């Protein structure tokens, strides 16, 4: 079965400094991987997705993630944090088990951005 | 295109009562999912439909939860009777290929 592990439950950065949210995955297949963001009392928003094309994936709001098969990682980065980036971030793997894709979520990383 | 519609947005019930949530997916999306998101956790899949058939309900507590998707379009998730630990946000999503869209969810509080 597919799974993802988000290595940090909380990350705190200062505004203008880089962001790194770490995610490792476990997959028997060539995985499809996603990052979603959830702002307080808001719905889930797709940041970016990897589906076996380029290993460096660019998303919205300046975020990007690099798929590293040798490390089974899909870390999310942003060069410079903004106050509006404060939210919960979920690393997600698509599980095609049984012939039907479904999304398996990590536990989430809460990002705090300080002035 | 219109998004995934869910109602109600909020619901407060007493334990042992019943409750139902409704979801209308994006038009043409064959696959529909119900997820449960407990506070501080990632969403957990409860049930997955392909058209009007269930393809995965392995994590659905079937003694109290039920779901249906008549005619392969909108869906209803029911809890009867509710327990305190059912307090969560219930998210509906639909997909076509690798395009997943989530609704805003229904926040359930069981007191």
PDB file of C-alpha atoms in Angstrom:
ATOM      1  CA  UNK A   1       0.000   0.000   0.000  1.00  0.00           C
ATOM      2  CA  UNK A   2       1.087   3.527  -0.638  1.00  0.00           C
ATOM      3  CA  UNK A   3       1.834   5.916   2.214  1.00  0.00           C
ATOM      4  CA  UNK A   4       3.459   9.249   2.917  1.00  0.00           C
ATOM      5  CA  UNK A   5       5.320  10.463   5.974  1.00  0.00           C
ATOM      6  CA  UNK A   6       5.616  14.151   6.686  1.00  0.00           C
ATOM      7  CA  UNK A   7       8.714  14.477   8.791  1.00  0.00           C
ATOM      8  CA  UNK A   8       7.771  17.664  10.653  1.00  0.00           C
ATOM      9  CA  UNK A   9       4.436  18.361  12.290  1.00  0.00           C
ATOM     10  CA  UNK A  10       5.319  22.055  12.754  1.00  0.00           C
ATOM     11  CA  UNK A  11       7.699  24.346  10.896  1.00  0.00           C
ATOM     12  CA  UNK A  12       8.318  27.955  11.847  1.00  0.00           C
ATOM     13  CA  UNK A  13      10.133  30.452   9.614  1.00  0.00           C
ATOM     14  CA  UNK A  14      10.608  34.183   9.413  1.00  0.00           C
ATOM     15  CA  UNK A  15       9.065  36.146   6.589  1.00  0.00           C
ATOM     16  CA  UNK A  16      11.441  36.336   3.635  1.00  0.00           C
ATOM     17  CA  UNK A  17      13.403  33.194   4.557  1.00  0.00           C
ATOM     18  CA  UNK A  18      13.257  29.863   2.697  1.00  0.00           C
ATOM     19  CA  UNK A  19      10.641  27.225   3.405  1.00  0.00           C
ATOM     20  CA  UNK A  20      11.326  23.474   3.423  1.00  0.00           C
ATOM     21  CA  UNK A  21       8.549  20.979   4.187  1.00  0.00           C
ATOM     22  CA  UNK A  22       9.737  17.387   4.088  1.00  0.00           C
ATOM     23  CA  UNK A  23       7.866  14.375   2.769  1.00  0.00           C
ATOM     24  CA  UNK A  24       8.907  10.773   2.212  1.00  0.00           C
ATOM     25  CA  UNK A  25       6.734   8.307   0.380  1.00  0.00           C
ATOM     26  CA  UNK A  26       6.356   4.562   0.163  1.00  0.00           C
ATOM     27  CA  UNK A  27       5.057   3.127  -3.075  1.00  0.00           C
ATOM     28  CA  UNK A  28       5.097  -0.139  -4.950  1.00  0.00           C
ATOM     29  CA  UNK A  29       4.322   1.671  -8.161  1.00  0.00           C
ATOM     30  CA  UNK A  30       5.635   4.707  -9.976  1.00  0.00           C
ATOM     31  CA  UNK A  31       3.781   7.165  -7.777  1.00  0.00           C
ATOM     32  CA  UNK A  32       1.809  10.288  -8.433  1.00  0.00           C
ATOM     33  CA  UNK A  33       2.478  12.807  -5.692  1.00  0.00           C
ATOM     34  CA  UNK A  34       0.764  16.007  -4.682  1.00  0.00           C
ATOM     35  CA  UNK A  35       1.042  18.857  -2.222  1.00  0.00           C
ATOM     36  CA  UNK A  36      -2.153  20.454  -0.939  1.00  0.00           C
ATOM     37  CA  UNK A  37      -2.531  23.511   1.276  1.00  0.00           C
ATOM     38  CA  UNK A  38      -5.343  24.177   3.725  1.00  0.00           C
ATOM     39  CA  UNK A  39      -5.793  27.620   5.240  1.00  0.00           C
ATOM     40  CA  UNK A  40      -7.812  27.897   8.468  1.00  0.00           C
ATOM     41  CA  UNK A  41     -11.472  27.162   7.859  1.00  0.00           C
ATOM     42  CA  UNK A  42     -10.832  26.863   4.127  1.00  0.00           C
ATOM     43  CA  UNK A  43     -10.957  23.977   1.689  1.00  0.00           C
ATOM     44  CA  UNK A  44      -8.022  22.021   0.308  1.00  0.00           C
ATOM     45  CA  UNK A  45      -6.158  23.711  -2.522  1.00  0.00           C
ATOM     46  CA  UNK A  46      -3.782  21.927  -4.884  1.00  0.00           C
ATOM     47  CA  UNK A  47      -0.301  23.455  -4.867  1.00  0.00           C
ATOM     48  CA  UNK A  48       1.367  21.123  -7.334  1.00  0.00           C
ATOM     49  CA  UNK A  49       1.463  17.562  -8.603  1.00  0.00           C
ATOM     50  CA  UNK A  50       4.015  15.116  -9.949  1.00  0.00           C
ATOM     51  CA  UNK A  51       2.844  12.505 -12.459  1.00  0.00           C
ATOM     52  CA  UNK A  52       6.102  11.039 -13.873  1.00  0.00           C
ATOM     53  CA  UNK A  53       7.057  13.969 -16.075  1.00  0.00           C
ATOM     54  CA  UNK A  54       9.755  16.442 -14.991  1.00  0.00           C
ATOM     55  CA  UNK A  55      11.151  15.672 -11.539  1.00  0.00           C
ATOM     56  CA  UNK A  56      11.148  19.343 -10.530  1.00  0.00           C
ATOM     57  CA  UNK A  57       7.568  20.485 -10.324  1.00  0.00           C
ATOM     58  CA  UNK A  58       6.567  24.122 -10.076  1.00  0.00           C
ATOM     59  CA  UNK A  59       3.320  25.039  -8.414  1.00  0.00           C
ATOM     60  CA  UNK A  60       1.318  28.060  -7.470  1.00  0.00           C
ATOM     61  CA  UNK A  61       2.464  30.921  -5.223  1.00  0.00           C
ATOM     62  CA  UNK A  62       6.161  30.251  -5.831  1.00  0.00           C
ATOM     63  CA  UNK A  63       6.219  26.737  -4.388  1.00  0.00           C
ATOM     64  CA  UNK A  64       8.059  23.874  -6.019  1.00  0.00           C
ATOM     65  CA  UNK A  65       8.875  20.262  -5.188  1.00  0.00           C
ATOM     66  CA  UNK A  66      11.476  17.819  -6.411  1.00  0.00           C
ATOM     67  CA  UNK A  67      10.756  14.122  -6.880  1.00  0.00           C
ATOM     68  CA  UNK A  68      13.813  12.066  -5.833  1.00  0.00           C
ATOM     69  CA  UNK A  69      13.265   8.375  -6.447  1.00  0.00           C
ATOM     70  CA  UNK A  70      16.568   7.326  -4.873  1.00  0.00           C
ATOM     71  CA  UNK A  71      15.577   9.046  -1.627  1.00  0.00           C
ATOM     72  CA  UNK A  72      11.814   8.355  -1.921  1.00  0.00           C
ATOM     73  CA  UNK A  73      11.288  12.021  -1.163  1.00  0.00           C
ATOM     74  CA  UNK A  74       9.077  14.817  -2.440  1.00  0.00           C
ATOM     75  CA  UNK A  75      10.028  17.864  -0.379  1.00  0.00           C
ATOM     76  CA  UNK A  76       8.213  21.174  -0.838  1.00  0.00           C
ATOM     77  CA  UNK A  77      10.228  24.384  -1.010  1.00  0.00           C
ATOM     78  CA  UNK A  78       9.782  28.103  -1.474  1.00  0.00           C
ATOM     79  CA  UNK A  79      12.658  30.588  -1.673  1.00  0.00           C
ATOM     80  CA  UNK A  80      11.022  33.313   0.400  1.00  0.00           C
ATOM     81  CA  UNK A  81       8.147  32.872   2.827  1.00  0.00           C
ATOM     82  CA  UNK A  82       5.241  35.275   2.928  1.00  0.00           C
ATOM     83  CA  UNK A  83       2.890  35.827   5.827  1.00  0.00           C
ATOM     84  CA  UNK A  84       0.037  34.481   3.707  1.00  0.00           C
ATOM     85  CA  UNK A  85       1.829  31.115   3.442  1.00  0.00           C
ATOM     86  CA  UNK A  86       0.918  30.279   7.031  1.00  0.00           C
ATOM     87  CA  UNK A  87      -1.312  27.211   6.734  1.00  0.00           C
ATOM     88  CA  UNK A  88      -1.439  23.415   6.971  1.00  0.00           C
ATOM     89  CA  UNK A  89       0.333  21.541   4.172  1.00  0.00           C
ATOM     90  CA  UNK A  90      -0.390  17.963   3.165  1.00  0.00           C
ATOM     91  CA  UNK A  91       1.812  15.642   1.143  1.00  0.00           C
ATOM     92  CA  UNK A  92      -0.371  13.190  -0.765  1.00  0.00           C
ATOM     93  CA  UNK A  93       0.232  10.036  -2.813  1.00  0.00           C
ATOM     94  CA  UNK A  94      -2.155   8.548  -5.317  1.00  0.00           C
ATOM     95  CA  UNK A  95      -2.830   4.882  -4.642  1.00  0.00           C
ATOM     96  CA  UNK A  96      -4.019   2.928  -7.675  1.00  0.00           C
ATOM     97  CA  UNK A  97      -4.774  -0.189  -5.632  1.00  0.00           C
ATOM     98  CA  UNK A  98      -7.702  -2.172  -6.937  1.00  0.00           C
ATOM     99  CA  UNK A  99      -7.558  -0.335 -10.225  1.00  0.00           C
ATOM    100  CA  UNK A 100      -9.102   2.847  -8.869  1.00  0.00           C
ATOM    101  CA  UNK A 101      -6.980   5.821  -7.855  1.00  0.00           C
ATOM    102  CA  UNK A 102      -7.461   7.359  -4.451  1.00  0.00           C
ATOM    103  CA  UNK A 103      -5.501   9.949  -2.516  1.00  0.00           C
ATOM    104  CA  UNK A 104      -3.653   8.990   0.647  1.00  0.00           C
ATOM    105  CA  UNK A 105      -2.815  11.986   2.853  1.00  0.00           C
ATOM    106  CA  UNK A 106       0.062  12.542   5.208  1.00  0.00           C
ATOM    107  CA  UNK A 107      -0.566  13.838   8.714  1.00  0.00           C
ATOM    108  CA  UNK A 108       0.190  17.406   7.699  1.00  0.00           C
ATOM    109  CA  UNK A 109       2.785  20.078   8.508  1.00  0.00           C
ATOM    110  CA  UNK A 110       1.668  23.314  10.070  1.00  0.00           C
ATOM    111  CA  UNK A 111       3.712  26.227   8.729  1.00  0.00           C
ATOM    112  CA  UNK A 112       3.994  29.354  10.848  1.00  0.00           C
ATOM    113  CA  UNK A 113       5.496  32.516   9.364  1.00  0.00           C
ATOM    114  CA  UNK A 114       6.760  35.216  11.710  1.00  0.00           C
ATOM    115  CA  UNK A 115       7.332  38.871  10.833  1.00  0.00           C
TER     116      UNK A 115
ATOM    117  CA  UNK B   1     -16.725  25.116 -14.052  1.00  0.00           C
ATOM    118  CA  UNK B   2     -18.671  24.795 -10.839  1.00  0.00           C
ATOM    119  CA  UNK B   3     -16.859  23.187  -7.940  1.00  0.00           C
ATOM    120  CA  UNK B   4     -17.866  20.349  -5.656  1.00  0.00           C
ATOM    121  CA  UNK B   5     -20.876  21.453  -3.637  1.00  0.00           C
ATOM    122  CA  UNK B   6     -21.450  20.241  -0.075  1.00  0.00           C
ATOM    123  CA  UNK B   7     -24.153  20.948   2.441  1.00  0.00           C
ATOM    124  CA  UNK B   8     -24.632  21.806   5.174  1.00  0.00           C
ATOM    125  CA  UNK B   9     -21.462  23.736   6.037  1.00  0.00           C
ATOM    126  CA  UNK B  10     -21.890  23.178   9.763  1.00  0.00           C
ATOM    127  CA  UNK B  11     -23.893  20.760  11.896  1.00  0.00           C
ATOM    128  CA  UNK B  12     -24.149  20.300  15.638  1.00  0.00           C
ATOM    129  CA  UNK B  13     -25.936  17.231  16.977  1.00  0.00           C
ATOM    130  CA  UNK B  14     -26.141  15.290  20.193  1.00  0.00           C
ATOM    131  CA  UNK B  15     -24.586  11.853  20.477  1.00  0.00           C
ATOM    132  CA  UNK B  16     -26.800   9.016  19.357  1.00  0.00           C
ATOM    133  CA  UNK B  17     -28.627  11.291  16.911  1.00  0.00           C
ATOM    134  CA  UNK B  18     -28.419  10.803  13.164  1.00  0.00           C
ATOM    135  CA  UNK B  19     -27.065  13.174  10.544  1.00  0.00           C
ATOM    136  CA  UNK B  20     -26.728  13.271   6.761  1.00  0.00           C
ATOM    137  CA  UNK B  21     -24.384  15.148   4.465  1.00  0.00           C
ATOM    138  CA  UNK B  22     -24.881  15.853   0.799  1.00  0.00           C
ATOM    139  CA  UNK B  23     -22.380  16.222  -2.022  1.00  0.00           C
ATOM    140  CA  UNK B  24     -22.785  17.227  -5.647  1.00  0.00           C
ATOM    141  CA  UNK B  25     -19.585  16.544  -7.617  1.00  0.00           C
ATOM    142  CA  UNK B  26     -18.277  18.255 -10.717  1.00  0.00           C
ATOM    143  CA  UNK B  27     -20.352  17.346 -13.721  1.00  0.00           C
ATOM    144  CA  UNK B  28     -18.892  14.391 -15.585  1.00  0.00           C
ATOM    145  CA  UNK B  29     -16.606  13.221 -12.794  1.00  0.00           C
ATOM    146  CA  UNK B  30     -17.149   9.492 -12.465  1.00  0.00           C
ATOM    147  CA  UNK B  31     -15.271   9.065  -9.189  1.00  0.00           C
ATOM    148  CA  UNK B  32     -16.529  10.468  -5.899  1.00  0.00           C
ATOM    149  CA  UNK B  33     -14.835  10.253  -2.505  1.00  0.00           C
ATOM    150  CA  UNK B  34     -15.830  10.937   1.081  1.00  0.00           C
ATOM    151  CA  UNK B  35     -13.025  11.797   3.483  1.00  0.00           C
ATOM    152  CA  UNK B  36     -13.084  12.346   7.241  1.00  0.00           C
ATOM    153  CA  UNK B  37     -10.675  14.939   8.645  1.00  0.00           C
ATOM    154  CA  UNK B  38     -10.362  14.934  12.413  1.00  0.00           C
ATOM    155  CA  UNK B  39      -8.878  18.083  13.911  1.00  0.00           C
ATOM    156  CA  UNK B  40      -5.086  18.056  13.625  1.00  0.00           C
ATOM    157  CA  UNK B  41      -4.962  15.104  11.235  1.00  0.00           C
ATOM    158  CA  UNK B  42      -4.865  14.542   7.508  1.00  0.00           C
ATOM    159  CA  UNK B  43      -8.027  13.512   5.670  1.00  0.00           C
ATOM    160  CA  UNK B  44      -8.821   9.800   5.803  1.00  0.00           C
ATOM    161  CA  UNK B  45     -10.730   8.090   2.990  1.00  0.00           C
ATOM    162  CA  UNK B  46     -14.065   6.674   4.113  1.00  0.00           C
ATOM    163  CA  UNK B  47     -15.578   5.527   0.822  1.00  0.00           C
ATOM    164  CA  UNK B  48     -14.961   5.772  -2.910  1.00  0.00           C
ATOM    165  CA  UNK B  49     -17.546   5.470  -5.664  1.00  0.00           C
ATOM    166  CA  UNK B  50     -17.003   4.821  -9.339  1.00  0.00           C
ATOM    167  CA  UNK B  51     -20.224   6.010 -10.964  1.00  0.00           C
ATOM    168  CA  UNK B  52     -22.873   4.541  -8.633  1.00  0.00           C
ATOM    169  CA  UNK B  53     -20.803   1.570  -7.445  1.00  0.00           C
ATOM    170  CA  UNK B  54     -18.640   1.338  -4.327  1.00  0.00           C
ATOM    171  CA  UNK B  55     -15.003   0.480  -5.110  1.00  0.00           C
ATOM    172  CA  UNK B  56     -13.490   1.017  -1.651  1.00  0.00           C
ATOM    173  CA  UNK B  57     -15.229   1.229   1.695  1.00  0.00           C
ATOM    174  CA  UNK B  58     -12.587  -0.557   3.732  1.00  0.00           C
ATOM    175  CA  UNK B  59     -12.290   2.268   6.289  1.00  0.00           C
ATOM    176  CA  UNK B  60     -15.980   3.049   6.605  1.00  0.00           C
ATOM    177  CA  UNK B  61     -17.403   2.125  10.056  1.00  0.00           C
ATOM    178  CA  UNK B  62     -20.289   0.235   8.550  1.00  0.00           C
ATOM    179  CA  UNK B  63     -22.112  -0.281  11.835  1.00  0.00           C
ATOM    180  CA  UNK B  64     -22.944   3.421  11.904  1.00  0.00           C
ATOM    181  CA  UNK B  65     -21.909   5.011   8.607  1.00  0.00           C
ATOM    182  CA  UNK B  66     -23.601   4.530   5.248  1.00  0.00           C
ATOM    183  CA  UNK B  67     -23.296   6.236   1.883  1.00  0.00           C
ATOM    184  CA  UNK B  68     -25.011   6.070  -1.428  1.00  0.00           C
ATOM    185  CA  UNK B  69     -24.628   7.579  -4.846  1.00  0.00           C
ATOM    186  CA  UNK B  70     -27.843   6.964  -6.662  1.00  0.00           C
ATOM    187  CA  UNK B  71     -27.754   7.555 -10.414  1.00  0.00           C
ATOM    188  CA  UNK B  72     -23.986   8.091 -10.236  1.00  0.00           C
ATOM    189  CA  UNK B  73     -24.208  11.819  -9.608  1.00  0.00           C
ATOM    190  CA  UNK B  74     -24.723  13.300  -6.158  1.00  0.00           C
ATOM    191  CA  UNK B  75     -24.065  11.403  -2.953  1.00  0.00           C
ATOM    192  CA  UNK B  76     -25.252  11.256   0.643  1.00  0.00           C
ATOM    193  CA  UNK B  77     -23.219  10.185   3.680  1.00  0.00           C
ATOM    194  CA  UNK B  78     -25.163   9.250   6.813  1.00  0.00           C
ATOM    195  CA  UNK B  79     -24.140   8.605  10.395  1.00  0.00           C
ATOM    196  CA  UNK B  80     -26.547   6.809  12.709  1.00  0.00           C
ATOM    197  CA  UNK B  81     -26.088   6.884  15.641  1.00  0.00           C
ATOM    198  CA  UNK B  82     -23.377   9.517  16.009  1.00  0.00           C
ATOM    199  CA  UNK B  83     -20.605   9.252  18.589  1.00  0.00           C
ATOM    200  CA  UNK B  84     -18.463  11.995  20.088  1.00  0.00           C
ATOM    201  CA  UNK B  85     -15.450  10.760  18.095  1.00  0.00           C
ATOM    202  CA  UNK B  86     -17.306  11.424  14.844  1.00  0.00           C
ATOM    203  CA  UNK B  87     -16.699  15.149  15.331  1.00  0.00           C
ATOM    204  CA  UNK B  88     -14.716  16.096  12.231  1.00  0.00           C
ATOM    205  CA  UNK B  89     -14.864  17.789   8.869  1.00  0.00           C
ATOM    206  CA  UNK B  90     -16.358  15.578   6.178  1.00  0.00           C
ATOM    207  CA  UNK B  91     -14.903  16.317   2.780  1.00  0.00           C
ATOM    208  CA  UNK B  92     -16.300  15.270  -0.551  1.00  0.00           C
ATOM    209  CA  UNK B  93     -14.099  15.139  -3.630  1.00  0.00           C
ATOM    210  CA  UNK B  94     -14.521  14.125  -7.236  1.00  0.00           C
ATOM    211  CA  UNK B  95     -11.974  13.255  -9.871  1.00  0.00           C
ATOM    212  CA  UNK B  96     -11.357  12.712 -13.521  1.00  0.00           C
ATOM    213  CA  UNK B  97      -7.940  11.244 -14.426  1.00  0.00           C
ATOM    214  CA  UNK B  98      -5.543  12.986 -12.000  1.00  0.00           C
ATOM    215  CA  UNK B  99      -7.678  16.068 -11.524  1.00  0.00           C
ATOM    216  CA  UNK B 100      -9.096  15.971  -8.004  1.00  0.00           C
ATOM    217  CA  UNK B 101     -11.405  18.685  -6.688  1.00  0.00           C
ATOM    218  CA  UNK B 102     -12.456  18.985  -3.056  1.00  0.00           C
ATOM    219  CA  UNK B 103     -15.530  20.597  -1.626  1.00  0.00           C
ATOM    220  CA  UNK B 104     -15.384  22.996   1.328  1.00  0.00           C
ATOM    221  CA  UNK B 105     -16.556  20.279   3.693  1.00  0.00           C
ATOM    222  CA  UNK B 106     -19.160  19.881   6.409  1.00  0.00           C
ATOM    223  CA  UNK B 107     -17.964  20.513   9.951  1.00  0.00           C
ATOM    224  CA  UNK B 108     -19.751  18.130  12.323  1.00  0.00           C
ATOM    225  CA  UNK B 109     -19.715  18.646  16.070  1.00  0.00           C
ATOM    226  CA  UNK B 110     -21.181  15.882  18.223  1.00  0.00           C
ATOM    227  CA  UNK B 111     -21.955  16.955  21.799  1.00  0.00           C
TER     228      UNK B 111
END
